[in-house]
Short mmCIF file of C-alpha atoms in Angstrom, two decimals:
data_model
loop_
_atom_site.label_atom_id
_atom_site.label_comp_id
_atom_site.label_asym_id
_atom_site.label_seq_id
_atom_site.Cartn_x
_atom_site.Cartn_y
_atom_site.Cartn_z
CA MET A 647 -56.86 9.35 53.08
CA THR A 648 -55.01 12.31 54.49
CA ASP A 649 -56.71 15.10 56.35
CA ARG A 650 -57.35 18.29 54.50
CA LEU A 651 -55.53 21.42 55.58
CA GLN A 652 -57.40 24.21 57.30
CA PRO A 653 -56.68 27.95 57.50
CA GLY A 654 -54.12 28.58 60.24
CA ASP A 655 -52.40 25.19 59.85
CA VAL A 656 -48.65 25.24 59.27
CA ALA A 657 -48.13 24.41 55.59
CA PRO A 658 -46.18 21.15 55.31
CA ALA A 659 -42.56 21.80 54.32
CA PHE A 660 -41.35 20.38 51.03
CA THR A 661 -38.34 20.23 48.77
CA LEU A 662 -39.00 18.80 45.31
CA PRO A 663 -37.25 18.82 41.93
CA ASP A 664 -38.47 21.27 39.30
CA ALA A 665 -38.72 20.58 35.56
CA ASP A 666 -34.93 21.00 35.26
CA GLY A 667 -34.12 18.80 38.27
CA ASN A 668 -33.28 21.75 40.55
CA GLU A 669 -34.47 21.46 44.16
CA VAL A 670 -37.18 23.94 45.17
CA SER A 671 -38.33 24.35 48.78
CA LEU A 672 -41.34 26.07 50.24
CA ALA A 673 -38.95 27.51 52.84
CA ASP A 674 -37.19 29.41 50.01
CA ARG A 675 -40.39 31.44 49.57
CA ARG A 676 -40.64 32.57 53.22
CA GLY A 677 -41.75 36.21 53.32
CA ARG A 678 -43.85 35.80 50.14
CA ARG A 679 -47.32 34.44 49.74
CA VAL A 680 -47.40 31.24 47.71
CA ILE A 681 -50.20 29.66 45.71
CA VAL A 682 -49.45 25.93 45.66
CA TYR A 683 -51.70 24.06 43.27
CA PHE A 684 -51.91 20.32 42.79
CA TYR A 685 -52.94 18.79 39.48
CA PRO A 686 -53.25 15.18 38.24
CA ALA A 687 -51.06 15.06 35.11
CA ALA A 688 -49.01 17.25 32.81
CA LEU A 689 -49.95 17.38 29.13
CA THR A 690 -53.64 16.64 29.73
CA PRO A 691 -56.40 19.07 28.63
CA GLY A 692 -57.66 20.23 32.05
CA CYS A 693 -54.21 20.51 33.59
CA THR A 694 -52.95 22.38 30.52
CA LYS A 695 -55.85 24.86 30.77
CA GLN A 696 -55.16 25.44 34.46
CA ALA A 697 -51.38 25.84 34.00
CA CYS A 698 -51.91 28.25 31.09
CA ASP A 699 -54.39 30.28 33.18
CA PHE A 700 -51.81 30.59 35.97
CA THR A 701 -49.13 31.55 33.43
CA ASP A 702 -51.42 34.15 31.82
CA ASN A 703 -52.08 35.70 35.25
CA LEU A 704 -48.60 35.27 36.72
CA GLU A 705 -47.69 38.93 36.46
CA VAL A 706 -50.91 40.04 38.18
CA LEU A 707 -50.34 37.51 40.97
CA ALA A 708 -46.64 38.38 41.33
CA ASP A 709 -47.45 42.11 41.51
CA ALA A 710 -49.85 41.28 44.37
CA GLY A 711 -47.03 39.42 46.18
CA TYR A 712 -47.81 35.81 45.21
CA ASP A 713 -45.53 33.11 43.83
CA VAL A 714 -47.17 30.16 42.04
CA ILE A 715 -46.01 26.56 42.31
CA GLY A 716 -47.71 23.64 40.55
CA ILE A 717 -47.14 20.10 41.86
CA SER A 718 -48.02 16.82 40.17
CA PRO A 719 -46.82 13.22 40.41
CA ASP A 720 -45.09 13.56 37.02
CA LYS A 721 -41.32 13.16 36.67
CA PRO A 722 -39.17 16.26 35.93
CA GLU A 723 -38.64 15.21 32.30
CA LYS A 724 -42.38 15.22 31.62
CA LEU A 725 -42.73 18.58 33.40
CA ALA A 726 -40.00 20.01 31.13
CA ARG A 727 -41.90 18.82 28.04
CA PHE A 728 -45.13 20.31 29.46
CA ARG A 729 -43.45 23.65 30.23
CA ASP A 730 -41.78 23.88 26.83
CA LYS A 731 -44.78 22.75 24.78
CA GLU A 732 -47.17 25.19 26.48
CA SER A 733 -44.65 28.03 27.19
CA LEU A 734 -45.48 27.84 30.90
CA LYS A 735 -43.92 30.34 33.29
CA VAL A 736 -45.12 28.83 36.59
CA THR A 737 -42.75 26.74 38.69
CA LEU A 738 -43.64 23.06 38.17
CA LEU A 739 -42.47 20.51 40.74
CA ALA A 740 -42.35 16.71 40.56
CA ASP A 741 -43.74 14.59 43.40
CA PRO A 742 -43.65 11.05 41.96
CA ASP A 743 -43.83 9.36 45.38
CA LYS A 744 -46.86 11.57 46.23
CA LYS A 745 -45.58 12.42 49.73
CA VAL A 746 -46.26 16.17 49.35
CA LEU A 747 -49.60 15.52 47.65
CA GLU A 748 -50.59 13.38 50.64
CA ALA A 749 -49.26 15.89 53.20
CA TYR A 750 -51.47 18.58 51.64
CA GLY A 751 -54.56 16.34 51.45
CA ALA A 752 -54.41 16.44 47.65
CA PHE A 753 -54.22 12.68 47.10
CA GLY A 754 -56.91 10.20 47.99
CA GLU A 755 -60.40 9.07 47.08
CA LYS A 756 -62.29 11.15 44.59
CA LYS A 757 -65.18 10.79 42.20
CA LEU A 758 -64.30 10.40 38.53
CA TYR A 759 -67.14 9.94 36.07
CA GLY A 760 -69.37 8.67 38.88
CA LYS A 761 -66.85 6.12 40.19
CA THR A 762 -64.76 6.37 43.33
CA VAL A 763 -61.06 6.21 42.47
CA VAL A 764 -57.81 7.03 44.27
CA GLY A 765 -55.75 9.78 42.71
CA VAL A 766 -54.72 13.41 42.74
CA ILE A 767 -57.45 15.72 44.01
CA ARG A 768 -57.18 18.99 42.09
CA SER A 769 -56.49 21.42 44.94
CA THR A 770 -55.05 24.84 45.69
CA VAL A 771 -53.48 25.90 48.97
CA ILE A 772 -52.55 29.52 49.58
CA VAL A 773 -49.68 29.89 52.04
CA ASP A 774 -49.03 33.21 53.81
CA GLU A 775 -45.66 34.91 54.39
CA GLU A 776 -45.18 33.02 57.67
CA GLY A 777 -45.73 29.60 56.13
CA ARG A 778 -49.29 29.12 57.38
CA VAL A 779 -52.30 28.04 55.33
CA GLU A 780 -54.38 31.06 54.40
CA ARG A 781 -56.88 29.12 52.26
CA ALA A 782 -57.23 25.48 51.25
CA LEU A 783 -59.47 24.67 48.30
CA TYR A 784 -60.20 21.08 47.28
CA ASN A 785 -61.92 19.50 44.26
CA VAL A 786 -61.50 22.71 42.28
CA LYS A 787 -62.34 22.95 38.59
CA ALA A 788 -59.51 23.39 36.09
CA THR A 789 -61.42 26.00 34.11
CA GLY A 790 -62.12 29.35 35.74
CA HIS A 791 -60.25 28.50 38.93
CA VAL A 792 -57.51 31.11 38.54
CA ALA A 793 -60.06 33.87 37.88
CA LYS A 794 -61.93 32.81 41.02
CA ILE A 795 -58.73 32.92 43.12
CA ILE A 796 -57.92 36.41 41.84
CA LYS A 797 -61.46 37.57 42.62
CA ASP A 798 -61.52 35.93 46.08
CA LEU A 799 -58.14 37.44 47.00
CA GLY A 800 -59.32 40.88 45.88
CA ILE A 801 -56.50 41.26 43.34
#
């Protein structure tokens, strides 16, 4: 199990394909604050709710200086179907080998219906303009999470 990130840590660099197969890097967002959220699977109820919440609040977050990137182990083709079906506006990135998920502490043991399983830990990491972790939230709930972030950030 990977260590969880702490405020002040340097956010692990990544370059991953988006839903259209284009490479997206965290370094491309330098100078902006970035909300990187990790979710288990596209086209599932909880992940759809969370992605739609981020899309619904994207303008508010962008106006406050935040970009939003969602990362899952899904392949780009599935992310494209997810984006198109739900009219998502957030940037969705594919991490099928789970290297970025692991680097961010968002993959490992978790409780699922009372059992310990290994999988994606629903997490959100807020990266500042310099590429450092501002906040790292683990085991977050899909519902109400975006509203909580907006409230906690004072947006």
